């Protein structure tokens, strides 16, 4: 209980680990490189809308995440799917209308945006446990404890739990002594889920697509967007469409992508699109605390939950966590929560 525990990263995994350890009386310090909490969860609140530019959905089989939401008194609502969908097969033809099958798996959204989970966790943990703008650059084994170095400060800990995606971890943090060669090799071939995705959202004055019996769901073989969904708030006071862009557009400017999206939306829904209130997006490939700047191809979910991540390193003082290290639902929010539970229980049992 007197152990000093440092958690690197304030994404879902880091904050949930801190929450479970704090509940048992441990002293935790979370060090986050970014100027905001959340990592791959990012809800942009604007014009009454909660724009999910990172993680959005959970499903009924995400039992650990659902349990956490229940404990934190977080409300869920169903992703709106009723109405017809549109499919654009070829650029020369208008999108075709079709019925979505009834028997689809229901996806749920978080009322107030996915960031609500993180805000509630910070409320429980206490803001004093969290330091933003502290990019960790080195970790040194001092036999009895670990020295964690950011660009400007040094911290001492008995135990360190690192939630940085494995590939980023082994390429951006220096270890003394070095981490095992096999671990470095596996981490370099571990996929970071959604690292190349571009998410966008467009806010409107009204959900005008619903009047025509459309669900807001759209698919396109042509692009720039490949998938599209209704993205209105649970209170029905913020109206938006949200989707994924073709990853190849990452090098265009935001304005160029916005123009392309609006043109495509007009093909789907007509001139009412011209009255949009705002466009926003996140290019995850450019997020330095998620994605490593290189183009190495790794298969989606490759090495997620690999056996090697289940060990502790540096004589049991260093744990590698984060969703990509989870054997179950690695890459997803559920994986992040499961890993947080596993590692906090391991430390508590010790
Ligand atoms: C566009 C997109 C859509 C998604 N959609 C879904 C979805 O619908 N459903 C779902 O279940 N999952 C979805 N996901 C995945 C989900 O977001 C992740 O599984 C989850 O958020 C991962 O949490 P984490 O804490 O493991 O990692 P992260 O959120 O990546 O957290 C790692 C943290 O470490 C910090 N960090 C990095 N380097 C350092 C350093 N050197 N020093 C200090 N801090 C550092 C980062 O800033 C970050 O805050 C989506 C992800 C994206 C990007």
XYZ file of C-alpha atoms in Angstrom, residues 105-241:
137
model
C -25.567 -6.156 -33.520
C -26.602 -3.059 -31.537
C -23.810 -0.548 -30.957
C -24.070 1.736 -27.944
C -22.760 5.274 -27.442
C -21.971 7.067 -24.205
C -24.339 9.903 -23.255
C -22.316 13.130 -23.208
C -19.540 11.510 -25.268
C -16.961 8.812 -24.586
C -14.791 11.376 -22.776
C -17.389 11.249 -19.971
C -15.849 7.938 -18.806
C -12.446 9.593 -18.489
C -13.796 12.684 -16.735
C -15.593 10.509 -14.190
C -12.443 8.457 -13.608
C -10.387 11.628 -12.983
C -13.078 12.859 -10.582
C -12.695 9.596 -8.606
C -8.896 9.481 -8.751
C -8.350 13.183 -8.003
C -6.788 15.705 -10.358
C -3.732 16.003 -8.122
C -2.677 12.489 -9.259
C -2.421 13.611 -12.869
C 0.360 15.541 -14.584
C -0.136 16.592 -18.208
C 2.616 17.691 -20.651
C 5.106 15.198 -19.160
C 6.461 13.144 -22.048
C 8.441 10.247 -20.626
C 11.732 9.795 -22.445
C 13.683 7.374 -20.237
C 13.296 4.747 -17.512
C 16.250 3.591 -15.428
C 16.380 0.592 -13.105
C 17.926 1.714 -9.830
C 17.693 -1.805 -8.287
C 15.297 -0.854 -5.471
C 13.164 1.440 -7.590
C 12.747 2.917 -11.051
C 13.703 6.435 -12.148
C 11.227 7.777 -14.676
C 12.491 10.746 -16.673
C 10.372 13.230 -18.574
C 11.913 16.004 -20.686
C 12.240 18.259 -17.610
C 11.689 16.184 -14.462
C 12.622 12.949 -12.714
C 10.224 10.765 -10.746
C 10.956 7.770 -8.503
C 8.609 4.782 -8.347
C 8.485 1.278 -6.890
C 6.322 0.135 -9.783
C 5.715 1.600 -13.238
C 2.766 0.673 -15.452
C 3.224 1.907 -19.000
C 0.143 2.207 -21.232
C 1.891 3.685 -24.285
C 1.109 1.529 -27.379
C 3.941 -1.087 -27.471
C 5.435 -0.019 -30.805
C 5.634 3.620 -29.678
C 6.949 2.569 -26.283
C 10.033 0.711 -27.525
C 10.865 3.405 -30.077
C 10.418 6.548 -27.997
C 11.417 5.639 -24.427
C 15.013 4.734 -23.592
C 15.546 1.934 -21.087
C 18.540 1.311 -18.891
C 19.291 -1.557 -18.861
C 17.683 -2.303 -22.245
C 14.438 -4.225 -22.439
C 14.788 -7.861 -23.639
C 15.508 -8.170 -27.364
C 12.522 -10.478 -27.896
C 10.172 -7.936 -26.300
C 11.502 -5.146 -28.538
C 11.077 -7.336 -31.598
C 7.452 -8.303 -30.744
C 6.573 -4.699 -29.834
C 7.906 -3.525 -33.193
C 5.472 -5.920 -34.855
C 2.471 -5.078 -32.689
C -0.333 -3.247 -34.409
C -1.762 -0.079 -32.814
C -5.493 -0.122 -33.463
C -6.834 2.742 -35.638
C -3.433 4.415 -35.868
C -3.985 5.375 -39.528
C -7.626 6.370 -39.322
C -9.115 9.765 -40.072
C -12.386 10.556 -38.385
C -14.580 13.513 -39.263
C -17.898 15.001 -38.189
C -20.164 17.672 -39.649
C -22.670 19.581 -37.498
C -26.048 20.777 -38.839
C -29.005 22.834 -37.575
C -31.404 19.917 -37.984
C -31.171 16.153 -38.663
C -32.712 16.815 -42.109
C -31.787 13.363 -43.491
C -34.287 11.712 -41.110
C -37.216 13.584 -42.728
C -36.574 11.624 -45.909
C -36.565 8.305 -44.055
C -32.782 8.092 -44.133
C -30.804 6.734 -41.198
C -27.726 8.839 -41.924
C -25.824 5.596 -42.518
C -23.761 5.623 -45.695
C -21.049 3.535 -47.306
C -18.857 4.426 -50.238
C -16.391 2.622 -52.467
C -15.437 5.975 -53.913
C -14.563 8.189 -50.951
C -13.403 10.447 -49.484
C -15.590 9.008 -46.723
C -16.009 5.256 -46.622
C -18.517 5.009 -43.751
C -21.013 7.487 -42.322
C -23.374 7.461 -39.304
C -26.010 9.580 -37.604
C -24.215 11.313 -34.736
C -26.891 13.334 -32.923
C -26.761 13.677 -29.143
C -28.880 11.602 -26.782
C -30.849 14.737 -25.807
C -31.528 15.350 -29.531
C -30.258 18.916 -29.274
C -27.030 18.562 -31.270
C -27.216 17.235 -34.850
C -24.312 15.740 -36.712
C -23.082 13.109 -39.120
